Amino acid sequence: MDDKEFKYTYSAPTAEEKKEILKIQSQYLPKERDVKEERVAQLKKLDTKVKTPAKVIASVIGVIGFCCFGVGMSMALEWQITLWGAILGIIGLVLMAVAYPIFNKILAGRKKKYAEQILALSHSLLNENNEKNVSLDIKQVVYNKDKE
């Protein structure tokens, strides 16, 4: 009867092994964008929609001002057209100086226009995360008969 002995050993994957298995498994599952990913992408798109026009307009004004200043300096110092060079240089300085306030003004207007949408979307994402991230702290208790 001893030669008909049956042995079975079972071991469950550890938490780290399970994470690794799930990570590998996720690479082979079909890619489907879930609703949360789409809303996060929409939030990023709205944020870009708010900031980009202000950056572009302020940059264009700043570059034009810088070019005017440079040409004005060249006119005054190199070409000996001092009066017109000084005038063009001052115009360039003024354009460079107003570029940042224009950026802030445009940005404030765009923020005001899109604030409601962005806040609603971000609040829904944050509340969704808080509901899903409920965790239970389970501690292993070792019962020792010898201490009784």
mmCIF file of C-alpha atoms in Angstrom:
data_model
loop_
_atom_site.group_PDB
_atom_site.id
_atom_site.type_symbol
_atom_site.label_atom_id
_atom_site.label_comp_id
_atom_site.label_asym_id
_atom_site.label_seq_id
_atom_site.Cartn_x
_atom_site.Cartn_y
_atom_site.Cartn_z
ATOM 1 C CA MET A 1 0.000 0.000 0.000
ATOM 2 C CA ASP A 2 2.889 2.385 0.506
ATOM 3 C CA ASP A 3 3.658 2.568 -3.198
ATOM 4 C CA LYS A 4 0.200 4.041 -3.937
ATOM 5 C CA GLU A 5 0.796 7.196 -1.938
ATOM 6 C CA PHE A 6 -0.485 10.460 -3.404
ATOM 7 C CA LYS A 7 1.122 13.838 -2.673
ATOM 8 C CA TYR A 8 -0.303 17.172 -3.700
ATOM 9 C CA THR A 9 1.303 20.533 -3.027
ATOM 10 C CA TYR A 10 -0.543 23.788 -3.639
ATOM 11 C CA SER A 11 0.940 27.236 -3.474
ATOM 12 C CA ALA A 12 -0.939 30.410 -4.303
ATOM 13 C CA PRO A 13 0.906 33.275 -5.971
ATOM 14 C CA THR A 14 2.135 35.996 -3.676
ATOM 15 C CA ALA A 15 0.859 39.546 -4.014
ATOM 16 C CA GLU A 16 3.904 40.580 -6.068
ATOM 17 C CA GLU A 17 3.594 37.546 -8.336
ATOM 18 C CA LYS A 18 -0.092 38.277 -8.809
ATOM 19 C CA LYS A 19 0.699 41.892 -9.810
ATOM 20 C CA GLU A 20 3.268 40.654 -12.314
ATOM 21 C CA ILE A 21 0.825 38.109 -13.740
ATOM 22 C CA LEU A 22 -1.889 40.748 -14.115
ATOM 23 C CA LYS A 23 0.596 43.136 -15.732
ATOM 24 C CA ILE A 24 1.577 40.536 -18.323
ATOM 25 C CA GLN A 25 -2.051 39.550 -18.841
ATOM 26 C CA SER A 26 -3.074 43.163 -19.480
ATOM 27 C CA GLN A 27 -0.592 43.359 -22.357
ATOM 28 C CA TYR A 28 -2.499 40.645 -24.210
ATOM 29 C CA LEU A 29 -6.039 41.816 -23.538
ATOM 30 C CA PRO A 30 -7.758 43.842 -26.251
ATOM 31 C CA LYS A 31 -7.202 47.542 -25.788
ATOM 32 C CA GLU A 32 -10.433 49.297 -24.957
ATOM 33 C CA ARG A 33 -10.431 52.839 -23.724
ATOM 34 C CA ASP A 34 -12.629 52.993 -20.724
ATOM 35 C CA VAL A 35 -14.797 55.935 -19.829
ATOM 36 C CA LYS A 36 -12.349 57.246 -17.244
ATOM 37 C CA GLU A 37 -9.466 57.387 -19.739
ATOM 38 C CA GLU A 38 -11.665 59.234 -22.215
ATOM 39 C CA ARG A 39 -12.698 61.766 -19.581
ATOM 40 C CA VAL A 40 -9.083 62.306 -18.503
ATOM 41 C CA ALA A 41 -8.155 62.863 -22.161
ATOM 42 C CA GLN A 42 -11.069 65.283 -22.484
ATOM 43 C CA LEU A 43 -9.859 67.151 -19.373
ATOM 44 C CA LYS A 44 -6.350 67.464 -20.820
ATOM 45 C CA LYS A 45 -7.797 68.648 -24.135
ATOM 46 C CA LEU A 46 -9.848 71.343 -22.394
ATOM 47 C CA ASP A 47 -6.776 72.462 -20.430
ATOM 48 C CA THR A 48 -4.792 72.755 -23.667
ATOM 49 C CA LYS A 49 -7.694 74.622 -25.275
ATOM 50 C CA VAL A 50 -7.524 77.182 -22.469
ATOM 51 C CA LYS A 51 -3.753 77.749 -22.459
ATOM 52 C CA THR A 52 -2.677 77.456 -26.103
ATOM 53 C CA PRO A 53 -4.262 80.616 -27.585
ATOM 54 C CA ALA A 54 -2.816 82.780 -24.809
ATOM 55 C CA LYS A 55 0.657 81.297 -25.310
ATOM 56 C CA VAL A 56 0.552 81.675 -29.097
ATOM 57 C CA ILE A 57 -0.701 85.269 -29.143
ATOM 58 C CA ALA A 58 1.698 86.421 -26.403
ATOM 59 C CA SER A 59 4.618 84.682 -28.113
ATOM 60 C CA VAL A 60 3.844 86.277 -31.472
ATOM 61 C CA ILE A 61 3.600 89.732 -29.880
ATOM 62 C CA GLY A 62 6.840 89.158 -27.973
ATOM 63 C CA VAL A 63 8.726 87.975 -31.062
ATOM 64 C CA ILE A 64 7.456 90.904 -33.135
ATOM 65 C CA GLY A 65 8.525 93.268 -30.346
ATOM 66 C CA PHE A 66 11.941 91.641 -30.138
ATOM 67 C CA CYS A 67 12.427 91.958 -33.910
ATOM 68 C CA CYS A 68 11.347 95.614 -33.864
ATOM 69 C CA PHE A 69 13.756 96.298 -31.025
ATOM 70 C CA GLY A 70 16.602 94.559 -32.863
ATOM 71 C CA VAL A 71 15.981 96.369 -36.150
ATOM 72 C CA GLY A 72 15.655 99.680 -34.281
ATOM 73 C CA MET A 73 18.992 99.103 -32.551
ATOM 74 C CA SER A 74 20.588 98.222 -35.887
ATOM 75 C CA MET A 75 19.151 101.343 -37.478
ATOM 76 C CA ALA A 76 20.458 103.546 -34.672
ATOM 77 C CA LEU A 77 23.894 101.991 -34.186
ATOM 78 C CA GLU A 78 24.899 100.551 -37.535
ATOM 79 C CA TRP A 79 22.982 102.455 -40.208
ATOM 80 C CA GLN A 80 23.164 105.838 -38.493
ATOM 81 C CA ILE A 81 19.384 106.398 -38.637
ATOM 82 C CA THR A 82 19.210 107.326 -34.977
ATOM 83 C CA LEU A 83 15.761 108.913 -34.643
ATOM 84 C CA TRP A 84 13.814 106.212 -36.492
ATOM 85 C CA GLY A 85 15.928 103.514 -34.891
ATOM 86 C CA ALA A 86 15.138 104.838 -31.421
ATOM 87 C CA ILE A 87 11.416 105.064 -32.238
ATOM 88 C CA LEU A 88 11.336 101.509 -33.615
ATOM 89 C CA GLY A 89 13.354 100.282 -30.636
ATOM 90 C CA ILE A 90 10.910 101.868 -28.184
ATOM 91 C CA ILE A 91 7.969 100.327 -30.065
ATOM 92 C CA GLY A 92 9.699 96.956 -29.772
ATOM 93 C CA LEU A 93 10.270 97.434 -26.044
ATOM 94 C CA VAL A 94 6.610 98.329 -25.540
ATOM 95 C CA LEU A 95 5.461 95.246 -27.473
ATOM 96 C CA MET A 96 7.750 92.997 -25.427
ATOM 97 C CA ALA A 97 6.547 94.612 -22.203
ATOM 98 C CA VAL A 98 2.849 94.123 -22.977
ATOM 99 C CA ALA A 99 3.201 90.508 -24.151
ATOM 100 C CA TYR A 100 2.990 89.073 -20.621
ATOM 101 C CA PRO A 101 -0.010 91.151 -19.485
ATOM 102 C CA ILE A 102 -1.783 90.214 -22.729
ATOM 103 C CA PHE A 103 -1.004 86.555 -22.002
ATOM 104 C CA ASN A 104 -2.524 86.885 -18.509
ATOM 105 C CA LYS A 105 -5.615 88.697 -19.827
ATOM 106 C CA ILE A 106 -6.314 86.102 -22.533
ATOM 107 C CA LEU A 107 -5.640 83.233 -20.110
ATOM 108 C CA ALA A 108 -8.021 84.699 -17.509
ATOM 109 C CA GLY A 109 -10.759 85.058 -20.118
ATOM 110 C CA ARG A 110 -10.308 81.503 -21.370
ATOM 111 C CA LYS A 111 -10.246 80.146 -17.820
ATOM 112 C CA LYS A 112 -13.500 81.947 -17.084
ATOM 113 C CA LYS A 113 -15.063 80.544 -20.259
ATOM 114 C CA TYR A 114 -14.090 76.897 -19.633
ATOM 115 C CA ALA A 115 -13.952 76.822 -15.813
ATOM 116 C CA GLU A 116 -17.374 75.252 -15.338
ATOM 117 C CA GLN A 117 -16.676 72.360 -17.735
ATOM 118 C CA ILE A 118 -13.202 71.676 -16.356
ATOM 119 C CA LEU A 119 -14.300 71.794 -12.721
ATOM 120 C CA ALA A 120 -17.300 69.520 -13.316
ATOM 121 C CA LEU A 121 -15.191 66.989 -15.178
ATOM 122 C CA SER A 122 -12.361 67.033 -12.635
ATOM 123 C CA HIS A 123 -14.763 66.713 -9.684
ATOM 124 C CA SER A 124 -16.463 63.710 -11.289
ATOM 125 C CA LEU A 125 -13.077 62.060 -11.879
ATOM 126 C CA LEU A 126 -11.903 62.748 -8.324
ATOM 127 C CA ASN A 127 -15.123 61.466 -6.767
ATOM 128 C CA GLU A 128 -14.963 58.349 -8.913
ATOM 129 C CA ASN A 129 -11.395 57.698 -7.748
ATOM 130 C CA ASN A 130 -12.349 58.150 -4.085
ATOM 131 C CA GLU A 131 -15.153 55.594 -4.410
ATOM 132 C CA LYS A 132 -12.977 52.996 -6.147
ATOM 133 C CA ASN A 133 -9.940 53.393 -3.876
ATOM 134 C CA VAL A 134 -11.586 52.045 -0.762
ATOM 135 C CA SER A 135 -9.111 49.666 0.787
ATOM 136 C CA LEU A 136 -9.302 47.256 3.639
ATOM 137 C CA ASP A 137 -6.373 46.872 5.949
ATOM 138 C CA ILE A 138 -6.168 43.223 6.850
ATOM 139 C CA LYS A 139 -3.547 42.213 9.349
ATOM 140 C CA GLN A 140 -2.500 38.696 10.002
ATOM 141 C CA VAL A 141 -2.906 37.718 13.612
ATOM 142 C CA VAL A 142 -0.856 34.819 14.897
ATOM 143 C CA TYR A 143 -2.556 32.909 17.640
ATOM 144 C CA ASN A 144 -0.129 31.355 20.063
ATOM 145 C CA LYS A 145 -1.508 28.673 22.420
ATOM 146 C CA ASP A 146 1.607 28.712 24.586
ATOM 147 C CA LYS A 147 0.960 32.226 25.887
ATOM 148 C CA GLU A 148 -2.387 31.306 27.473
#
